[in-house]
Amino acid sequence: MCEELGFEKLLGEEGFFARLLGRAPSGAGRDLLYGPDLPVVLLTGGPGMGKGRLLRAVRDRFAAKVPVIHLDCASPVYADRADPEPGARSAATEALVEVARRLCTWQGTGGSFAFPRLFAGLAMIATGVAEGTPEAVATEAERYEDLPQKQRLRGLGAGDFWRGVLRGTIRNLLTTLGQALDPYSAAVSNALLDALFESLAPRGRAELGRIYGAYPGAAGQPRIGLRILAADFRAGGEAREVAESFLFRALREDLEAAYASPTGWLRRVGRPALLLDHAESPLGEQLLRAVLTDRRGGQRDRVVIVGTARRPDGGAFLHGGLPPEEVTPPAEYRPADGAPPAWSRRTDDGADRAPLADGVLLLRMPLLTGDQLRRETVRRQQRAEPEGGTNRRRIDAAVARLSGGRPHTVIRLAEAAAAFRMPADANDRDILDAPLRPPGDGTLERPVADVLLRELILDQLPVRLPTEHHDHWLDLLTHLSVAHDTECADVLLRHHQSGHVHHLTAHHVSRLLADTGWPGCERHFIGDFGLRQLLVHRLYGLRPGGAAWYADHHLLRDHYARRAAPDGDLPGDGTPADGAFGSLTAHRMNHHLVSGGVDDVVSHLAATLPGRAREWCAELLEIAQAPYPGGADARRERAQGLVPVDGPPLRRTVDQLLHAVWLCEERTRPTGKETARTLAKLLDLLSIMDFEGAGLLSRTATDWSGLAENEQPLLRCTCTEQLRRRR
């Protein structure tokens, strides 16, 4: 159930993948989507959006009907396999060999596949083995001996262009040669080429001539092409990448030949697919770059390539180094929009130099709808609801707000909340302490917040995060959860990286977060609402009594106090800080409010209201856009006037209003009609008081109470708008 949650339409009998592969999960044929020039499909979305889960679901649904190979490009296994012979293997070649070997055992319609073209290239790079002797080369080449020819039933004609490389042929030839020649001479490569070409039928020799004669610098001579390929591979760096990319082309050519041959045309159905999970990794990006470059240059094959991309633009490598404002967005498909869009490649004079993004179709990973989210939480509930479902509805609301519809977060929170009861007047973050037994951990239970931080942050570190920052990446993000803009983020980073040789700046962190797929927000440095709540929750628990929380806010409060002092910063006249606040005073008061300075903030607001009602309302919203620290929460009672407060009527009313607005702006508790009535009442009281501009607050009372009643943010920003749309 979890694997397909939210993807039902994509995976259905008439869904996107059935048409892309030409075969429904039931086995029925489907009209092919796109072609013969195919786009590379990239599933875009940040951590927890289900990219890997969707790829696994495609594999599980379709792999019995069409050849579908799932490859985890972030797995260390390929580099580990290459390590014993770095001159003859690489992570890329080991990944290609794994794909080929899986397809060699394909038992579906049309039978298994053979890879003679790929085999020829792999055999030639085998000459780069460390020993370099004929025996060592033969041993390395024989690693691939299961690739060039299909297993066939007795009595069937050969038909393959590989006439039949008998077991040991290459070994025998090279061993004999090695007895008479210098084992390190070029004769080893020549002997291997002789063994390859003499084993071929005429059609096979012609085909190898077509493939490897096209290698850069070969001038139509396949033997020269194979020698250059081996030399490029041994050279390493960019030259090796050229050789690896060409081997990927050879693999796709082998697949294309299996479909395009007379027997393949009659027996094979649909399209083969290669699913590249974690394609933002170096190996994944290399494979994507190779196929996109080939197709831009006119190479055509029917292999469906589906990869993952954390960044919403698919990845910087697609755009040829252009600055963001000059980038032409790739074609995209949002499943909620219905039918997939038409797609075609540029055909003008500059098409062969177009950015690689021209060959891409972005599939935007869908967020869960409110109905899908509620069904998932209800499905997991384990106890009856004597209160008429009050607890379940409260959990539904908490899961919705903290997840923002991010599927992985929904699944984990719903699972943790199965037997959890929300405390009375709970903050949504209370659910983050619910115990969860993560997959693979046996009987060990941990708070669901710890599980999510492990899975969303530590298990998905930014690809370009320097190694020296891996150990404290989560700690840095935790402290940055209280930052609003790059200035206060840099203040926190300087403080928490003191003593480190290498420092990250706010610009670095912002870029790394964007590369990982986390959204931005103009008012919050950590722009994803759900991630920010996880980090705030962790920050408060880092030290007893929320000491780490208070220390960070005091650091920022004092920074903005010093910033404002030389200029005599007056309310409403301060210098904006990156656009998150209208003044330095408002920024300082925001951090003072959530670190124990409530009474000072009330005094400031009461003193600055007369004569500037509109500006004052904007400042009030900015100051109150902050999470509430852990512990008992008396804001609701204080907003309703149930907590005694000293001072004149104006100050007492402002105190109540601040706490009511704070409840609305934190976005982790229901507000509804009760808070809406409180807001309207308090603003109406202020509107009839005797100070300049008081009457303007009557209109504000109507506007704010209407928003609060419908659980809408009073101060809009990117992350609260996203949260609002998920309701």
PDB file of N, CA and C in Angstrom, residues 604-663:
ATOM      1  N   HIS A 604       6.989  47.757  23.990  1.00  0.00           N
ATOM      2  CA  HIS A 604       7.366  48.391  22.723  1.00  0.00           C
ATOM      3  C   HIS A 604       6.147  48.598  21.829  1.00  0.00           C
ATOM      4  N   LEU A 605       5.315  47.581  21.695  1.00  0.00           N
ATOM      5  CA  LEU A 605       4.148  47.691  20.821  1.00  0.00           C
ATOM      6  C   LEU A 605       3.147  48.703  21.347  1.00  0.00           C
ATOM      7  N   ALA A 606       2.933  48.706  22.640  1.00  0.00           N
ATOM      8  CA  ALA A 606       1.976  49.658  23.213  1.00  0.00           C
ATOM      9  C   ALA A 606       2.461  51.094  23.031  1.00  0.00           C
ATOM     10  N   ALA A 607       3.769  51.295  23.119  1.00  0.00           N
ATOM     11  CA  ALA A 607       4.306  52.654  23.011  1.00  0.00           C
ATOM     12  C   ALA A 607       4.324  53.159  21.581  1.00  0.00           C
ATOM     13  N   THR A 608       4.349  52.255  20.611  1.00  0.00           N
ATOM     14  CA  THR A 608       4.534  52.683  19.216  1.00  0.00           C
ATOM     15  C   THR A 608       3.267  52.611  18.380  1.00  0.00           C
ATOM     16  N   LEU A 609       2.134  52.223  18.979  1.00  0.00           N
ATOM     17  CA  LEU A 609       0.895  52.121  18.198  1.00  0.00           C
ATOM     18  C   LEU A 609       0.313  53.476  17.807  1.00  0.00           C
ATOM     19  N   PRO A 610       0.148  54.426  18.707  1.00  0.00           N
ATOM     20  CA  PRO A 610      -0.547  55.672  18.333  1.00  0.00           C
ATOM     21  C   PRO A 610       0.088  56.360  17.125  1.00  0.00           C
ATOM     22  N   GLY A 611      -0.759  56.689  16.162  1.00  0.00           N
ATOM     23  CA  GLY A 611      -0.337  57.457  15.001  1.00  0.00           C
ATOM     24  C   GLY A 611       0.209  56.627  13.845  1.00  0.00           C
ATOM     25  N   ARG A 612       0.317  55.322  13.982  1.00  0.00           N
ATOM     26  CA  ARG A 612       0.901  54.516  12.894  1.00  0.00           C
ATOM     27  C   ARG A 612       0.246  53.129  12.854  1.00  0.00           C
ATOM     28  N   ALA A 613      -1.073  53.133  12.784  1.00  0.00           N
ATOM     29  CA  ALA A 613      -1.816  51.877  12.891  1.00  0.00           C
ATOM     30  C   ALA A 613      -1.440  50.879  11.802  1.00  0.00           C
ATOM     31  N   ARG A 614      -1.359  51.326  10.549  1.00  0.00           N
ATOM     32  CA  ARG A 614      -1.066  50.392   9.455  1.00  0.00           C
ATOM     33  C   ARG A 614       0.341  49.799   9.606  1.00  0.00           C
ATOM     34  N   GLU A 615       1.342  50.679   9.812  1.00  0.00           N
ATOM     35  CA  GLU A 615       2.714  50.192   9.970  1.00  0.00           C
ATOM     36  C   GLU A 615       2.828  49.297  11.197  1.00  0.00           C
ATOM     37  N   TRP A 616       2.100  49.658  12.252  1.00  0.00           N
ATOM     38  CA  TRP A 616       2.136  48.895  13.502  1.00  0.00           C
ATOM     39  C   TRP A 616       1.593  47.479  13.291  1.00  0.00           C
ATOM     40  N   CYS A 617       0.517  47.345  12.548  1.00  0.00           N
ATOM     41  CA  CYS A 617      -0.052  46.014  12.277  1.00  0.00           C
ATOM     42  C   CYS A 617       0.946  45.145  11.508  1.00  0.00           C
ATOM     43  N   ALA A 618       1.633  45.728  10.531  1.00  0.00           N
ATOM     44  CA  ALA A 618       2.631  44.968   9.775  1.00  0.00           C
ATOM     45  C   ALA A 618       3.771  44.527  10.683  1.00  0.00           C
ATOM     46  N   GLU A 619       4.204  45.431  11.585  1.00  0.00           N
ATOM     47  CA  GLU A 619       5.285  45.081  12.503  1.00  0.00           C
ATOM     48  C   GLU A 619       4.843  44.005  13.489  1.00  0.00           C
ATOM     49  N   LEU A 620       3.614  44.095  13.970  1.00  0.00           N
ATOM     50  CA  LEU A 620       3.086  43.079  14.885  1.00  0.00           C
ATOM     51  C   LEU A 620       3.140  41.696  14.247  1.00  0.00           C
ATOM     52  N   LEU A 621       2.734  41.600  12.995  1.00  0.00           N
ATOM     53  CA  LEU A 621       2.758  40.305  12.311  1.00  0.00           C
ATOM     54  C   LEU A 621       4.181  39.792  12.167  1.00  0.00           C
ATOM     55  N   GLU A 622       5.124  40.675  11.847  1.00  0.00           N
ATOM     56  CA  GLU A 622       6.514  40.240  11.702  1.00  0.00           C
ATOM     57  C   GLU A 622       7.083  39.753  13.023  1.00  0.00           C
ATOM     58  N   ILE A 623       6.801  40.459  14.090  1.00  0.00           N
ATOM     59  CA  ILE A 623       7.325  40.067  15.403  1.00  0.00           C
ATOM     60  C   ILE A 623       6.754  38.716  15.833  1.00  0.00           C
ATOM     61  N   ALA A 624       5.486  38.482  15.520  1.00  0.00           N
ATOM     62  CA  ALA A 624       4.798  37.283  16.021  1.00  0.00           C
ATOM     63  C   ALA A 624       4.972  36.061  15.127  1.00  0.00           C
ATOM     64  N   GLN A 625       5.701  36.175  14.019  1.00  0.00           N
ATOM     65  CA  GLN A 625       5.884  35.019  13.126  1.00  0.00           C
ATOM     66  C   GLN A 625       7.012  34.148  13.670  1.00  0.00           C
ATOM     67  N   ALA A 626       6.742  33.439  14.747  1.00  0.00           N
ATOM     68  CA  ALA A 626       7.796  32.675  15.414  1.00  0.00           C
ATOM     69  C   ALA A 626       7.207  31.448  16.082  1.00  0.00           C
ATOM     70  N   PRO A 627       7.974  30.357  16.139  1.00  0.00           N
ATOM     71  CA  PRO A 627       7.503  29.170  16.875  1.00  0.00           C
ATOM     72  C   PRO A 627       7.515  29.425  18.371  1.00  0.00           C
ATOM     73  N   TYR A 628       6.677  28.699  19.071  1.00  0.00           N
ATOM     74  CA  TYR A 628       6.616  28.820  20.525  1.00  0.00           C
ATOM     75  C   TYR A 628       7.580  27.812  21.137  1.00  0.00           C
ATOM     76  N   PRO A 629       8.355  28.203  22.166  1.00  0.00           N
ATOM     77  CA  PRO A 629       9.258  27.237  22.799  1.00  0.00           C
ATOM     78  C   PRO A 629       8.479  26.123  23.474  1.00  0.00           C
ATOM     79  N   GLY A 630       9.183  25.067  23.826  1.00  0.00           N
ATOM     80  CA  GLY A 630       8.525  23.946  24.482  1.00  0.00           C
ATOM     81  C   GLY A 630       8.022  24.316  25.865  1.00  0.00           C
ATOM     82  N   GLY A 631       7.330  23.372  26.473  1.00  0.00           N
ATOM     83  CA  GLY A 631       6.789  23.617  27.802  1.00  0.00           C
ATOM     84  C   GLY A 631       5.348  24.086  27.762  1.00  0.00           C
ATOM     85  N   ALA A 632       4.829  24.444  28.950  1.00  0.00           N
ATOM     86  CA  ALA A 632       3.424  24.868  29.058  1.00  0.00           C
ATOM     87  C   ALA A 632       3.169  26.097  28.190  1.00  0.00           C
ATOM     88  N   ASP A 633       1.993  26.116  27.581  1.00  0.00           N
ATOM     89  CA  ASP A 633       1.638  27.196  26.661  1.00  0.00           C
ATOM     90  C   ASP A 633       0.392  27.898  27.191  1.00  0.00           C
ATOM     91  N   ALA A 634       0.598  29.121  27.663  1.00  0.00           N
ATOM     92  CA  ALA A 634      -0.526  29.885  28.222  1.00  0.00           C
ATOM     93  C   ALA A 634      -0.995  30.968  27.262  1.00  0.00           C
ATOM     94  N   ARG A 635      -0.635  30.884  25.993  1.00  0.00           N
ATOM     95  CA  ARG A 635      -0.980  31.962  25.059  1.00  0.00           C
ATOM     96  C   ARG A 635      -2.484  32.102  24.879  1.00  0.00           C
ATOM     97  N   ARG A 636      -3.189  30.995  24.800  1.00  0.00           N
ATOM     98  CA  ARG A 636      -4.632  31.078  24.573  1.00  0.00           C
ATOM     99  C   ARG A 636      -5.316  31.763  25.755  1.00  0.00           C
ATOM    100  N   GLU A 637      -4.931  31.344  26.962  1.00  0.00           N
ATOM    101  CA  GLU A 637      -5.523  31.968  28.149  1.00  0.00           C
ATOM    102  C   GLU A 637      -5.155  33.445  28.238  1.00  0.00           C
ATOM    103  N   ARG A 638      -3.913  33.758  27.874  1.00  0.00           N
ATOM    104  CA  ARG A 638      -3.478  35.157  27.946  1.00  0.00           C
ATOM    105  C   ARG A 638      -4.186  35.991  26.883  1.00  0.00           C
ATOM    106  N   ALA A 639      -4.420  35.412  25.720  1.00  0.00           N
ATOM    107  CA  ALA A 639      -5.145  36.133  24.673  1.00  0.00           C
ATOM    108  C   ALA A 639      -6.579  36.414  25.086  1.00  0.00           C
ATOM    109  N   GLN A 640      -7.142  35.521  25.862  1.00  0.00           N
ATOM    110  CA  GLN A 640      -8.527  35.690  26.290  1.00  0.00           C
ATOM    111  C   GLN A 640      -8.650  36.514  27.566  1.00  0.00           C
ATOM    112  N   GLY A 641      -7.543  37.027  28.087  1.00  0.00           N
ATOM    113  CA  GLY A 641      -7.583  37.868  29.276  1.00  0.00           C
ATOM    114  C   GLY A 641      -7.727  37.097  30.569  1.00  0.00           C
ATOM    115  N   LEU A 642      -7.409  35.798  30.544  1.00  0.00           N
ATOM    116  CA  LEU A 642      -7.555  34.979  31.744  1.00  0.00           C
ATOM    117  C   LEU A 642      -6.310  35.000  32.613  1.00  0.00           C
ATOM    118  N   VAL A 643      -5.238  35.611  32.116  1.00  0.00           N
ATOM    119  CA  VAL A 643      -3.998  35.742  32.883  1.00  0.00           C
ATOM    120  C   VAL A 643      -3.855  37.212  33.268  1.00  0.00           C
ATOM    121  N   PRO A 644      -3.767  37.516  34.577  1.00  0.00           N
ATOM    122  CA  PRO A 644      -3.676  38.925  35.006  1.00  0.00           C
ATOM    123  C   PRO A 644      -2.429  39.603  34.443  1.00  0.00           C
ATOM    124  N   VAL A 645      -2.612  40.791  33.863  1.00  0.00           N
ATOM    125  CA  VAL A 645      -1.510  41.582  33.305  1.00  0.00           C
ATOM    126  C   VAL A 645      -1.655  43.006  33.818  1.00  0.00           C
ATOM    127  N   ASP A 646      -0.563  43.584  34.302  1.00  0.00           N
ATOM    128  CA  ASP A 646      -0.594  44.951  34.826  1.00  0.00           C
ATOM    129  C   ASP A 646      -0.527  45.959  33.684  1.00  0.00           C
ATOM    130  N   GLY A 647      -0.986  47.190  34.005  1.00  0.00           N
ATOM    131  CA  GLY A 647      -0.849  48.269  33.052  1.00  0.00           C
ATOM    132  C   GLY A 647      -2.183  48.867  32.652  1.00  0.00           C
ATOM    133  N   PRO A 648      -2.138  49.955  31.881  1.00  0.00           N
ATOM    134  CA  PRO A 648      -3.365  50.612  31.420  1.00  0.00           C
ATOM    135  C   PRO A 648      -4.073  49.761  30.374  1.00  0.00           C
ATOM    136  N   PRO A 649      -5.315  50.139  30.036  1.00  0.00           N
ATOM    137  CA  PRO A 649      -6.106  49.335  29.082  1.00  0.00           C
ATOM    138  C   PRO A 649      -5.392  49.098  27.746  1.00  0.00           C
ATOM    139  N   LEU A 650      -4.725  50.130  27.221  1.00  0.00           N
ATOM    140  CA  LEU A 650      -4.037  49.949  25.935  1.00  0.00           C
ATOM    141  C   LEU A 650      -2.990  48.840  26.034  1.00  0.00           C
ATOM    142  N   ARG A 651      -2.189  48.865  27.082  1.00  0.00           N
ATOM    143  CA  ARG A 651      -1.128  47.863  27.210  1.00  0.00           C
ATOM    144  C   ARG A 651      -1.720  46.471  27.413  1.00  0.00           C
ATOM    145  N   ARG A 652      -2.763  46.344  28.222  1.00  0.00           N
ATOM    146  CA  ARG A 652      -3.366  45.033  28.469  1.00  0.00           C
ATOM    147  C   ARG A 652      -3.987  44.470  27.191  1.00  0.00           C
ATOM    148  N   THR A 653      -4.612  45.344  26.413  1.00  0.00           N
ATOM    149  CA  THR A 653      -5.242  44.884  25.169  1.00  0.00           C
ATOM    150  C   THR A 653      -4.178  44.475  24.147  1.00  0.00           C
ATOM    151  N   VAL A 654      -3.104  45.257  24.054  1.00  0.00           N
ATOM    152  CA  VAL A 654      -2.010  44.896  23.144  1.00  0.00           C
ATOM    153  C   VAL A 654      -1.391  43.567  23.561  1.00  0.00           C
ATOM    154  N   ASP A 655      -1.250  43.337  24.865  1.00  0.00           N
ATOM    155  CA  ASP A 655      -0.719  42.060  25.358  1.00  0.00           C
ATOM    156  C   ASP A 655      -1.587  40.891  24.877  1.00  0.00           C
ATOM    157  N   GLN A 656      -2.891  41.023  25.038  1.00  0.00           N
ATOM    158  CA  GLN A 656      -3.790  39.962  24.589  1.00  0.00           C
ATOM    159  C   GLN A 656      -3.703  39.766  23.072  1.00  0.00           C
ATOM    160  N   LEU A 657      -3.683  40.878  22.338  1.00  0.00           N
ATOM    161  CA  LEU A 657      -3.659  40.787  20.880  1.00  0.00           C
ATOM    162  C   LEU A 657      -2.366  40.122  20.399  1.00  0.00           C
ATOM    163  N   LEU A 658      -1.231  40.475  21.002  1.00  0.00           N
ATOM    164  CA  LEU A 658       0.036  39.857  20.620  1.00  0.00           C
ATOM    165  C   LEU A 658      -0.046  38.339  20.749  1.00  0.00           C
ATOM    166  N   HIS A 659      -0.619  37.855  21.833  1.00  0.00           N
ATOM    167  CA  HIS A 659      -0.671  36.408  22.047  1.00  0.00           C
ATOM    168  C   HIS A 659      -1.668  35.738  21.104  1.00  0.00           C
ATOM    169  N   ALA A 660      -2.727  36.420  20.775  1.00  0.00           N
ATOM    170  CA  ALA A 660      -3.673  35.860  19.800  1.00  0.00           C
ATOM    171  C   ALA A 660      -3.036  35.768  18.413  1.00  0.00           C
ATOM    172  N   VAL A 661      -2.334  36.827  18.015  1.00  0.00           N
ATOM    173  CA  VAL A 661      -1.668  36.822  16.707  1.00  0.00           C
ATOM    174  C   VAL A 661      -0.563  35.769  16.684  1.00  0.00           C
ATOM    175  N   TRP A 662       0.163  35.643  17.783  1.00  0.00           N
ATOM    176  CA  TRP A 662       1.228  34.647  17.874  1.00  0.00           C
ATOM    177  C   TRP A 662       0.677  33.229  17.664  1.00  0.00           C
ATOM    178  N   LEU A 663      -0.476  32.955  18.256  1.00  0.00           N
ATOM    179  CA  LEU A 663      -1.125  31.656  18.043  1.00  0.00           C
ATOM    180  C   LEU A 663      -1.420  31.424  16.558  1.00  0.00           C
TER     181      LEU A 663
END
